[in-house]
Amino acid sequence: MKKYISIGEMSKINNISIQALRHYDKIGLLKPSYIDENSKYRYYAIDQIPYVDVIKSLKYMGLSLEEIRSIVLESESLEELLIKLEEQKNLIDKKIKELKNIKSALSYKIHNIKEGITRKDFGSVYVKRMEERKYVYIPLENGKNDLTNDDSVILALRNVGLILEKENIIEGCIGVTSVIEENKIIYEDIFILIEEISSIYNHKNIKVIPSGEYLCVLYRGVETNSENYYKKLLKFIEENNYKVDDKYYEISLISGIATVNPDDYIVEIQILIT
Amino acid sequence: MKKYISIGEMSKINNISIQALRHYDKIGLLKPSYIDENSKYRYYAIDQIPYVDVIKSLKYMGLSLEEIRSIVLESESLEELLIKLEEQKNLIDKKIKELKNIKSALSYKIHNIKEGITRKDFGSVYVKRMEERKYVYIPLENGKNDLTNDDSVILALRNVGLILEKENIIEGCIGVTSVIEENKIIYEDIFILIEEISSIYNHKNIKVIPSGEYLCVLYRGVETNSENYYKKLLKFIEENNYKVDDKYYEISLISGIATVNPDDYIVEIQILIT
């Protein structure tokens, strides 16, 4: 004689909720094989247990109950199952890639905030070796001075952000390039460093910061504070007879992406030693 | 004079829905800075645009709107943000690991189903080199013959499945071990191969299948069909003077986990050449 088990036993044996079993019954995925005429209680046959494994296993792999239903209930199902599993594998690959992107963005921001919080050496000049970096930029009108209070600059920066967002790029630090002409700081481009290799490398608004040794100085706050630090840098260059490039990079370690409080911003001015 | 933009412009500039902006307003995350007294229209200041970037960026990293709200609205927020981001990174690491597990389970099943679908050499004996494998098993009462129609076997198999599920192990193929005594197949253990290194390796019900060269024969269907294939294997061993171990492994390539149709099952009988 065939053994039957109650829905409670079926639930316990399979480590699955009674609610889920009821749902599977309702959608026709797994119907109890015997219903008591008097009590209307539903019973499962022991050999229905492996069906729950199939369902669980396919659910674990991300298939919908509807997909599982069509696979489990249709007889010519192996080839079909194979196609569904391959599709599922591709989806999971995509999801893993996406999470890795998020992780790299997180690591990047964690690193920058940590550095920003711990650094106290504002105003002293140091030498730092850096690898080649790339950025997406928007040119600024010549001679901008107060970037944070300028609406067109905020809009320009937003446009860079949208390009990166569209290309699914993890944005790095925000920065500006500048030159000094007649003792005045002239901002040229506003940019966002890009971390990920991608199709965006064909974008026309890409520039390269060469690898090499850089003279650097750190300041806190918005770039209206920067003038004194440029002066320190220039003095250091002159006193130590350094030969440097003419383009300055001001790159934020902590910027609007990590905090909305501009007093927390930490920015490094960098210039290539030639 | 400060420039203001409408909610529609704010939405367009930031590539974010008007609905989302309304929601941010409602929960106090980002309030329009100016409301026209007559029309009651809401306007954002240009310098509110970067706030949307902060929100988007933190949302992308998996933080809830409530968490973002507390970070954005509290002034001493950098350290707090750092903790939240670290937590988020750990969560993402866990999720990536989980997806990799699912991917490996998928690849494994895809591989087996593909092999199962394409193999046609049922009944011919071949030699196959195999690496060491491990399995979790439940001992069977001696002499079981018709495993698929035996309730206690189904329950035993389910117990193995639950152990693996509890340990978050990707289960491999299902199998049984057997010996031949007085021309009768005696089934000893029912087991599931385990693919992943894990704490379960300390479990008491673990056995090892040694690496080496195996004589193999393939059959289709449930193990009640197996007797003829054992005979072919025995005949081959005798005719070719092979020396073999006394334990047979019957391992399913396609089993209940991939299909609920037992006629589709594909099983390989393996015995170690000594």
Coordinates of C-alpha atoms in Angstrom, one line a residue:
Chain A
M1 CA 0.0 0.0 0.0
K2 CA 1.1 3.5 -0.8
K3 CA 2.1 5.7 2.1
Y4 CA 0.7 9.1 2.4
I5 CA 1.9 12.1 4.4
S6 CA 0.1 15.2 5.6
I7 CA 0.9 18.7 4.4
G8 CA 2.5 19.3 7.7
E9 CA 4.9 16.3 7.4
M10 CA 5.6 17.2 3.7
S11 CA 6.5 20.7 4.9
K12 CA 8.8 19.4 7.7
I13 CA 10.5 16.7 5.5
N14 CA 11.3 19.3 2.8
N15 CA 12.1 22.3 5.0
I16 CA 9.5 24.3 3.1
S17 CA 6.5 26.3 4.4
I18 CA 2.9 24.9 4.4
Q19 CA 2.0 28.2 2.7
A20 CA 4.4 27.5 -0.2
L21 CA 3.0 24.0 -0.6
R22 CA -0.5 25.4 -0.7
H23 CA 0.6 27.9 -3.3
Y24 CA 2.2 25.1 -5.4
D25 CA -1.1 23.2 -5.2
K26 CA -3.1 26.3 -6.2
I27 CA -1.0 27.0 -9.3
G28 CA -1.0 23.3 -10.3
L29 CA 2.8 22.9 -9.8
L30 CA 2.5 20.2 -7.2
K31 CA -1.0 18.8 -6.3
P32 CA -1.5 16.5 -3.3
S33 CA -2.2 13.1 -4.7
Y34 CA -5.0 12.1 -2.4
I35 CA -7.8 14.1 -0.7
D36 CA -9.8 12.4 2.1
E37 CA -13.4 12.5 1.0
N38 CA -14.8 13.1 4.5
S39 CA -12.3 15.5 6.1
K40 CA -11.1 17.1 2.8
Y41 CA -7.6 16.9 4.2
R42 CA -4.9 16.7 1.5
Y43 CA -2.2 14.1 1.5
Y44 CA 1.0 13.7 -0.5
A45 CA 2.5 10.5 -1.7
I46 CA 6.0 9.8 -0.5
D47 CA 7.2 9.7 -4.1
Q48 CA 6.1 13.3 -4.5
I49 CA 8.9 14.4 -2.2
P50 CA 11.6 14.5 -5.0
Y51 CA 9.4 17.0 -6.9
V52 CA 10.0 19.5 -4.1
D53 CA 13.7 19.1 -4.6
V54 CA 13.3 19.8 -8.3
I55 CA 11.2 22.9 -7.6
K56 CA 13.6 24.1 -4.9
S57 CA 16.6 23.5 -7.0
L58 CA 15.2 25.4 -10.0
K59 CA 13.9 28.2 -7.8
Y60 CA 17.4 28.5 -6.3
M61 CA 18.7 29.0 -9.8
G62 CA 16.4 31.9 -10.2
L63 CA 13.7 30.4 -12.4
S64 CA 10.1 31.7 -11.8
L65 CA 7.4 29.3 -10.6
E66 CA 5.7 29.7 -14.0
E67 CA 8.9 28.6 -15.7
I68 CA 9.3 25.7 -13.3
R69 CA 5.7 24.7 -13.9
S70 CA 6.2 24.5 -17.6
I71 CA 9.4 22.5 -17.2
V72 CA 8.1 20.1 -14.6
L73 CA 4.7 19.5 -16.2
E74 CA 5.9 19.1 -19.8
S75 CA 7.3 15.8 -20.8
E76 CA 9.9 16.8 -23.4
S77 CA 11.6 19.0 -20.9
L78 CA 15.3 18.3 -20.8
E79 CA 16.2 20.4 -23.8
E80 CA 13.9 23.1 -22.7
L81 CA 15.4 23.0 -19.2
L82 CA 18.9 23.2 -20.7
I83 CA 17.9 26.4 -22.5
K84 CA 16.4 28.0 -19.4
L85 CA 19.4 27.1 -17.3
E86 CA 21.8 28.6 -19.9
E87 CA 19.7 31.8 -19.9
Q88 CA 19.8 31.8 -16.1
K89 CA 23.6 31.4 -16.1
N90 CA 24.0 34.4 -18.4
L91 CA 21.7 36.5 -16.2
I92 CA 23.7 35.5 -13.1
D93 CA 27.0 36.4 -14.9
K94 CA 25.5 39.8 -15.6
K95 CA 24.4 40.2 -12.0
I96 CA 27.8 39.2 -10.7
K97 CA 29.5 41.8 -13.0
E98 CA 27.1 44.5 -11.8
L99 CA 27.8 43.7 -8.1
K100 CA 31.5 43.7 -8.8
N101 CA 31.1 47.2 -10.3
I102 CA 29.2 48.4 -7.2
K103 CA 31.9 46.8 -5.0
S104 CA 34.6 48.5 -6.8
A105 CA 32.7 51.9 -6.5
L106 CA 32.3 51.2 -2.8
S107 CA 35.9 50.3 -2.2
Y108 CA 37.0 53.4 -4.1
K109 CA 34.8 55.7 -2.0
I110 CA 35.7 53.9 1.3
H111 CA 39.4 54.4 0.4
N112 CA 38.9 58.1 -0.4
I113 CA 36.8 58.9 2.7
K114 CA 39.3 57.0 4.9
E115 CA 42.2 59.0 3.4
G116 CA 40.2 62.2 3.6
I117 CA 39.3 61.6 7.3
T118 CA 42.9 60.7 8.4
R119 CA 44.9 63.2 6.4
K120 CA 45.9 66.3 8.4
D121 CA 48.8 67.5 6.3
F122 CA 47.0 70.4 4.7
G123 CA 49.4 72.9 3.1
S124 CA 52.6 70.8 3.1
V125 CA 54.0 69.9 -0.2
Y126 CA 55.0 66.3 -1.0
V127 CA 55.9 64.2 -4.0
K128 CA 53.7 61.3 -5.1
R129 CA 54.1 58.8 -8.0
M130 CA 50.9 58.2 -9.9
E131 CA 49.9 55.9 -12.7
E132 CA 48.2 57.1 -15.9
R133 CA 44.6 58.2 -15.3
K134 CA 41.7 59.1 -17.6
Y135 CA 38.8 61.4 -17.2
V136 CA 35.7 62.7 -18.9
Y137 CA 35.5 66.5 -19.0
I138 CA 33.4 69.5 -19.9
P139 CA 35.3 72.6 -20.8
L140 CA 34.7 75.7 -18.6
E141 CA 34.5 79.3 -19.7
N142 CA 38.0 80.7 -19.2
G143 CA 38.8 82.3 -16.0
K144 CA 36.1 80.9 -13.7
N145 CA 37.0 81.6 -10.2
D146 CA 34.2 80.5 -7.9
L147 CA 33.2 77.2 -9.2
T148 CA 30.8 76.1 -6.5
N149 CA 28.6 79.1 -6.8
D150 CA 28.4 79.0 -10.5
D151 CA 25.2 77.5 -11.9
S152 CA 26.7 76.7 -15.3
V153 CA 29.5 74.7 -13.6
I154 CA 27.1 72.7 -11.6
L155 CA 25.1 71.9 -14.8
A156 CA 28.3 71.0 -16.6
L157 CA 29.3 68.6 -13.8
R158 CA 25.9 67.1 -13.9
N159 CA 26.3 66.5 -17.7
V160 CA 29.5 64.6 -17.0
G161 CA 27.7 62.6 -14.4
L162 CA 24.9 61.7 -16.9
I163 CA 27.4 60.6 -19.5
L164 CA 29.0 58.2 -16.9
E165 CA 25.6 57.0 -15.7
K166 CA 24.5 56.3 -19.3
E167 CA 27.6 54.3 -19.9
N168 CA 27.2 52.5 -16.6
I169 CA 30.6 53.7 -15.4
I170 CA 31.7 54.0 -11.8
E171 CA 32.6 57.6 -11.4
G172 CA 35.8 58.3 -9.6
C173 CA 36.8 61.7 -8.1
I174 CA 35.7 65.0 -9.4
G175 CA 38.3 67.4 -10.4
V176 CA 39.3 70.6 -12.3
T177 CA 42.3 71.5 -14.4
S178 CA 43.8 74.9 -14.2
V179 CA 46.7 76.9 -15.4
I180 CA 48.3 80.1 -13.9
E181 CA 48.4 83.1 -16.0
E182 CA 49.6 86.5 -14.7
N183 CA 49.3 85.2 -11.1
K184 CA 45.7 84.2 -11.7
I185 CA 44.2 80.7 -11.5
I186 CA 42.4 80.0 -14.7
Y187 CA 40.2 76.9 -14.6
E188 CA 39.9 75.0 -17.9
D189 CA 38.0 71.8 -17.5
I190 CA 35.8 70.2 -14.9
F191 CA 36.0 66.5 -15.0
I192 CA 35.3 63.1 -13.4
L193 CA 38.1 60.5 -13.2
I194 CA 36.9 57.2 -14.7
E195 CA 37.9 53.9 -13.1
E196 CA 36.5 51.3 -15.5
I197 CA 37.7 50.3 -19.0
S198 CA 34.7 50.7 -21.2
S199 CA 33.2 51.8 -24.5
I200 CA 33.3 55.3 -23.1
Y201 CA 37.0 55.4 -24.0
N202 CA 35.9 56.3 -27.5
H203 CA 34.0 59.3 -26.2
K204 CA 35.4 62.6 -27.5
N205 CA 35.6 64.3 -24.1
I206 CA 38.3 62.0 -22.7
K207 CA 41.7 63.2 -21.6
V208 CA 44.7 61.4 -20.1
I209 CA 46.7 62.5 -17.1
P210 CA 50.2 61.0 -17.7
S211 CA 51.9 58.8 -15.2
G212 CA 54.8 60.2 -13.3
E213 CA 56.0 62.0 -10.2
Y214 CA 53.7 64.8 -9.0
L215 CA 54.2 67.6 -6.6
C216 CA 51.1 67.7 -4.4
V217 CA 49.4 69.8 -1.8
L218 CA 46.2 69.1 0.1
Y219 CA 43.5 71.6 1.1
R220 CA 40.1 71.4 2.8
G221 CA 36.9 73.0 1.7
V222 CA 35.7 74.4 -1.6
E223 CA 38.1 75.6 -4.3
T224 CA 37.7 79.2 -3.3
N225 CA 40.1 78.3 -0.5
S226 CA 42.7 77.1 -3.0
E227 CA 44.7 80.2 -3.8
N228 CA 46.9 80.1 -0.7
Y229 CA 47.8 76.5 -1.5
Y230 CA 48.7 77.3 -5.0
K231 CA 51.0 79.9 -3.6
K232 CA 52.7 77.3 -1.3
L233 CA 53.1 75.0 -4.2
L234 CA 54.6 77.7 -6.4
K235 CA 57.0 78.8 -3.6
F236 CA 58.1 75.2 -3.1
I237 CA 58.8 74.7 -6.8
E238 CA 60.8 77.9 -7.0
E239 CA 62.8 77.3 -3.8
N240 CA 63.7 73.7 -4.8
N241 CA 64.3 74.4 -8.5
Y242 CA 61.7 71.9 -9.7
K243 CA 60.8 71.8 -13.4
V244 CA 57.0 71.3 -13.8
D245 CA 54.3 71.0 -16.4
D246 CA 52.0 74.0 -16.8
K247 CA 48.7 72.2 -16.1
Y248 CA 47.4 71.7 -12.5
Y249 CA 45.0 69.1 -11.5
E250 CA 42.7 69.7 -8.5
I251 CA 41.2 66.3 -7.5
S252 CA 38.8 65.9 -4.7
L253 CA 39.3 63.0 -2.3
I254 CA 36.0 63.8 -0.6
S255 CA 33.5 65.7 -2.7
G256 CA 29.8 66.1 -3.2
I257 CA 29.4 62.5 -3.9
A258 CA 30.4 61.5 -0.4
T259 CA 29.1 64.5 1.5
V260 CA 26.8 67.4 1.0
N261 CA 28.8 69.5 3.4
P262 CA 31.4 71.6 1.3
D263 CA 33.5 72.2 4.5
D264 CA 34.2 68.5 4.5
Y265 CA 35.6 68.5 0.9
I266 CA 39.3 67.5 0.7
V267 CA 41.1 68.4 -2.5
E268 CA 44.6 67.6 -3.7
I269 CA 46.4 70.0 -6.1
Q270 CA 48.8 68.0 -8.3
I271 CA 51.4 69.1 -10.9
L272 CA 53.6 66.8 -12.9
I273 CA 57.4 67.1 -12.4
T274 CA 59.0 67.2 -15.8
Chain B
M1 CA 20.1 86.3 -8.1
K2 CA 19.7 82.6 -7.5
K3 CA 18.4 80.5 -10.3
Y4 CA 15.5 78.1 -9.7
I5 CA 14.4 75.2 -11.8
S6 CA 11.0 73.5 -12.0
I7 CA 10.5 69.9 -10.8
G8 CA 10.3 68.9 -14.5
E9 CA 13.7 70.4 -15.2
M10 CA 15.2 68.9 -12.1
S11 CA 13.9 65.5 -13.2
K12 CA 15.3 65.9 -16.7
I13 CA 18.7 67.2 -15.6
N14 CA 19.2 64.4 -13.2
N15 CA 17.6 61.6 -15.2
I16 CA 15.3 60.8 -12.3
S17 CA 11.5 60.6 -12.3
I18 CA 9.3 63.4 -11.0
Q19 CA 7.6 60.8 -8.8
A20 CA 10.9 60.0 -7.1
L21 CA 11.6 63.7 -6.5
R22 CA 8.1 64.1 -5.0
H23 CA 8.8 61.1 -2.8
Y24 CA 12.2 62.6 -1.7
D25 CA 10.3 65.8 -0.8
K26 CA 7.7 63.9 1.1
I27 CA 10.2 62.0 3.3
G28 CA 12.3 65.1 3.8
L29 CA 15.3 63.8 1.9
L30 CA 15.3 66.6 -0.6
K31 CA 12.9 69.5 -0.3
P32 CA 12.4 72.1 -3.1
S33 CA 14.0 75.3 -1.7
Y34 CA 11.3 77.7 -3.0
I35 CA 7.6 77.4 -3.3
D36 CA 5.7 80.0 -5.3
E37 CA 3.1 81.6 -3.0
N38 CA 0.5 82.0 -5.7
S39 CA 0.8 78.9 -7.8
K40 CA 2.2 76.7 -5.1
Y41 CA 4.6 75.3 -7.7
R42 CA 7.8 74.0 -6.2
Y43 CA 11.2 75.0 -7.4
Y44 CA 14.7 73.7 -6.8
A45 CA 17.8 75.8 -6.6
I46 CA 20.6 74.8 -9.0
D47 CA 22.9 74.0 -6.2
Q48 CA 20.5 71.3 -5.0
I49 CA 21.4 69.2 -8.1
P50 CA 24.5 67.6 -6.5
Y51 CA 22.3 66.3 -3.7
V52 CA 20.6 64.1 -6.3
D53 CA 24.0 62.7 -7.2
V54 CA 24.7 61.8 -3.6
I55 CA 21.3 60.1 -3.2
K56 CA 21.7 58.2 -6.5
S57 CA 25.2 57.2 -5.7
L58 CA 24.3 55.9 -2.2
K59 CA 21.1 54.2 -3.6
Y60 CA 23.3 52.5 -6.3
M61 CA 25.4 51.1 -3.5
G62 CA 22.3 49.5 -1.9
L63 CA 21.6 51.9 1.0
S64 CA 17.9 52.5 1.8
L65 CA 16.3 55.9 1.5
E66 CA 16.1 56.0 5.3
E67 CA 19.8 55.4 5.7
I68 CA 20.6 58.0 3.0
R69 CA 18.3 60.4 4.8
S70 CA 20.2 60.0 8.1
I71 CA 23.5 60.4 6.3
V72 CA 22.6 63.4 4.2
L73 CA 20.8 65.3 6.9
E74 CA 23.2 64.8 9.8
S75 CA 26.2 67.0 9.9
E76 CA 28.8 64.6 11.4
S77 CA 28.2 62.2 8.6
L78 CA 31.5 61.1 7.1
E79 CA 32.4 58.5 9.8
E80 CA 28.8 57.2 9.7
L81 CA 28.8 57.0 6.0
L82 CA 32.1 55.1 6.1
I83 CA 30.5 52.4 8.5
K84 CA 27.5 52.1 6.3
L85 CA 29.6 51.7 3.2
E86 CA 31.7 49.1 4.8
E87 CA 28.6 47.2 5.8
Q88 CA 27.3 47.5 2.3
K89 CA 30.5 46.1 0.9
N90 CA 30.3 43.1 3.1
L91 CA 26.8 42.5 2.1
I92 CA 27.8 42.7 -1.6
D93 CA 30.7 40.3 -1.0
K94 CA 28.2 37.8 0.5
K95 CA 25.8 38.3 -2.4
I96 CA 28.6 37.8 -5.0
K97 CA 29.6 34.5 -3.2
E98 CA 26.1 33.3 -3.2
L99 CA 25.6 34.0 -6.9
K100 CA 28.9 32.3 -7.7
N101 CA 27.6 29.2 -5.8
I102 CA 24.4 29.3 -7.9
K103 CA 26.5 29.7 -11.0
S104 CA 28.6 26.7 -10.2
A105 CA 25.5 24.6 -9.5
L106 CA 24.0 25.8 -12.8
S107 CA 27.2 25.0 -14.7
Y108 CA 27.3 21.6 -13.1
K109 CA 23.7 20.7 -14.1
I110 CA 24.1 22.2 -17.6
H111 CA 27.2 20.0 -18.1
N112 CA 25.5 16.9 -16.8
I113 CA 22.3 17.4 -18.8
K114 CA 24.3 18.1 -22.0
E115 CA 26.3 14.9 -21.4
G116 CA 23.1 13.0 -20.6
I117 CA 21.4 14.2 -23.8
T118 CA 24.2 13.5 -26.1
R119 CA 25.5 10.2 -24.8
K120 CA 24.1 7.2 -26.8
D121 CA 26.7 4.5 -25.8
F122 CA 24.4 2.7 -23.4
G123 CA 25.8 -0.7 -22.5
S124 CA 29.3 -0.5 -23.9
V125 CA 32.2 -0.6 -21.4
Y126 CA 34.9 2.1 -21.3
V127 CA 37.7 3.2 -19.1
K128 CA 37.6 6.6 -17.5
R129 CA 40.2 8.4 -15.3
M130 CA 38.6 10.2 -12.3
E131 CA 39.8 12.4 -9.6
E132 CA 39.0 11.9 -5.9
R133 CA 35.4 12.7 -5.1
K134 CA 33.6 13.0 -1.8
Y135 CA 30.0 12.3 -0.9
V136 CA 27.5 12.5 2.0
Y137 CA 25.6 9.3 2.4
I138 CA 22.8 7.5 4.3
P139 CA 23.3 3.7 4.7
L140 CA 20.5 1.6 3.2
E141 CA 19.1 -1.6 4.7
N142 CA 21.1 -4.4 3.1
G143 CA 19.8 -5.9 -0.1
K144 CA 17.5 -3.2 -1.3
N145 CA 16.6 -3.9 -4.8
D146 CA 14.0 -1.4 -6.1
L147 CA 15.2 1.9 -4.8
T148 CA 12.8 4.2 -6.5
N149 CA 9.7 2.5 -5.2
D150 CA 10.9 2.3 -1.6
D151 CA 9.6 5.0 0.7
S152 CA 12.5 4.7 3.2
V153 CA 15.0 5.3 0.4
I154 CA 13.2 8.4 -0.8
L155 CA 13.2 9.7 2.8
A156 CA 16.9 8.8 3.3
L157 CA 17.8 10.7 0.1
R158 CA 15.7 13.7 1.3
N159 CA 17.7 13.6 4.6
V160 CA 21.0 13.9 2.6
G161 CA 19.4 16.8 0.7
L162 CA 18.5 18.6 3.9
I163 CA 22.0 18.2 5.3
L164 CA 23.4 19.8 2.1
E165 CA 20.8 22.5 2.1
K166 CA 21.5 23.3 5.7
E167 CA 25.2 23.6 5.0
N168 CA 24.5 25.7 1.9
I169 CA 26.3 23.1 -0.3
I170 CA 25.7 22.8 -4.0
E171 CA 24.6 19.2 -4.4
G172 CA 26.2 17.2 -7.2
C173 CA 24.9 13.9 -8.6
I174 CA 22.9 11.4 -6.7
G175 CA 24.3 7.9 -6.4
V176 CA 24.3 4.5 -4.7
T177 CA 27.1 2.2 -3.8
S178 CA 26.7 -1.6 -4.3
V179 CA 28.5 -4.9 -4.0
I180 CA 27.7 -8.1 -5.7
E181 CA 27.2 -11.1 -3.5
E182 CA 26.1 -14.5 -4.8
N183 CA 25.2 -12.9 -8.2
K184 CA 22.9 -10.4 -6.4
I185 CA 23.3 -6.6 -6.3
I186 CA 23.3 -5.4 -2.7
Y187 CA 22.9 -1.7 -2.4
E188 CA 24.8 -0.2 0.6
D189 CA 24.6 3.6 0.7
I190 CA 22.6 6.2 -1.1
F191 CA 24.6 9.4 -1.5
I192 CA 25.0 12.8 -3.0
L193 CA 28.4 13.9 -4.4
I194 CA 29.5 17.2 -3.0
E195 CA 31.2 19.8 -5.1
E196 CA 32.1 22.5 -2.6
I197 CA 34.8 22.6 0.1
S198 CA 33.0 23.4 3.3
S199 CA 32.5 22.8 7.0
I200 CA 30.5 19.7 6.0
Y201 CA 33.8 17.9 5.4
N202 CA 33.7 17.2 9.2
H203 CA 30.4 15.6 8.9
K204 CA 30.4 11.9 10.0
N205 CA 28.5 10.7 7.0
I206 CA 31.2 11.6 4.5
K207 CA 33.1 9.0 2.3
V208 CA 35.7 9.4 -0.3
I209 CA 35.8 7.8 -3.8
P210 CA 39.5 7.4 -4.6
S211 CA 41.0 8.8 -7.8
G212 CA 42.0 6.3 -10.4
E213 CA 41.0 4.5 -13.6
Y214 CA 37.4 3.2 -13.6
L215 CA 35.6 0.7 -15.8
C216 CA 32.3 2.3 -16.6
V217 CA 29.0 1.4 -18.3
L218 CA 26.1 3.7 -18.9
Y219 CA 22.4 2.9 -18.6
R220 CA 19.1 4.9 -19.0
G221 CA 16.2 4.8 -16.6
V222 CA 15.8 3.8 -13.0
E223 CA 18.1 1.4 -11.3
T224 CA 15.8 -1.6 -11.7
N225 CA 17.1 -1.6 -15.3
S226 CA 20.7 -1.9 -14.0
E227 CA 21.1 -5.7 -13.8
N228 CA 21.9 -6.3 -17.4
Y229 CA 24.5 -3.6 -17.3
Y230 CA 26.2 -5.1 -14.3
K231 CA 26.3 -8.4 -16.3
K232 CA 28.0 -6.6 -19.2
L233 CA 30.5 -5.1 -16.9
L234 CA 31.3 -8.4 -15.1
K235 CA 31.6 -10.2 -18.5
F236 CA 34.0 -7.5 -19.7
I237 CA 36.1 -7.7 -16.5
E238 CA 36.4 -11.4 -16.8
E239 CA 37.2 -11.5 -20.5
N240 CA 39.8 -8.9 -20.2
N241 CA 41.3 -10.1 -17.0
Y242 CA 40.9 -6.8 -15.1
K243 CA 41.4 -6.7 -11.4
V244 CA 38.8 -4.5 -9.8
D245 CA 37.7 -3.3 -6.4
D246 CA 34.6 -4.8 -4.9
K247 CA 32.5 -1.6 -4.6
Y248 CA 30.4 -0.3 -7.4
Y249 CA 29.3 3.3 -7.7
E250 CA 26.1 4.0 -9.6
I251 CA 26.1 7.8 -10.3
S252 CA 23.3 9.6 -12.0
L253 CA 24.2 12.1 -14.7
I254 CA 20.5 13.1 -15.0
S255 CA 18.4 12.4 -12.0
G256 CA 15.4 13.7 -10.1
I257 CA 17.0 17.0 -9.7
A258 CA 17.0 17.7 -13.4
T259 CA 13.9 15.9 -14.5
V260 CA 10.9 14.3 -12.8
N261 CA 10.6 11.7 -15.6
P262 CA 12.5 8.6 -14.5
D263 CA 12.8 7.3 -18.1
D264 CA 15.1 10.3 -18.7
Y265 CA 17.5 9.3 -15.9
I266 CA 21.0 8.5 -17.1
V267 CA 23.3 6.5 -14.7
E268 CA 26.9 5.4 -15.0
I269 CA 28.1 2.3 -13.1
Q270 CA 31.7 2.8 -12.1
I271 CA 34.2 0.3 -10.6
L272 CA 37.9 1.1 -9.7
I273 CA 40.6 -0.9 -11.6
T274 CA 43.1 -2.0 -8.9

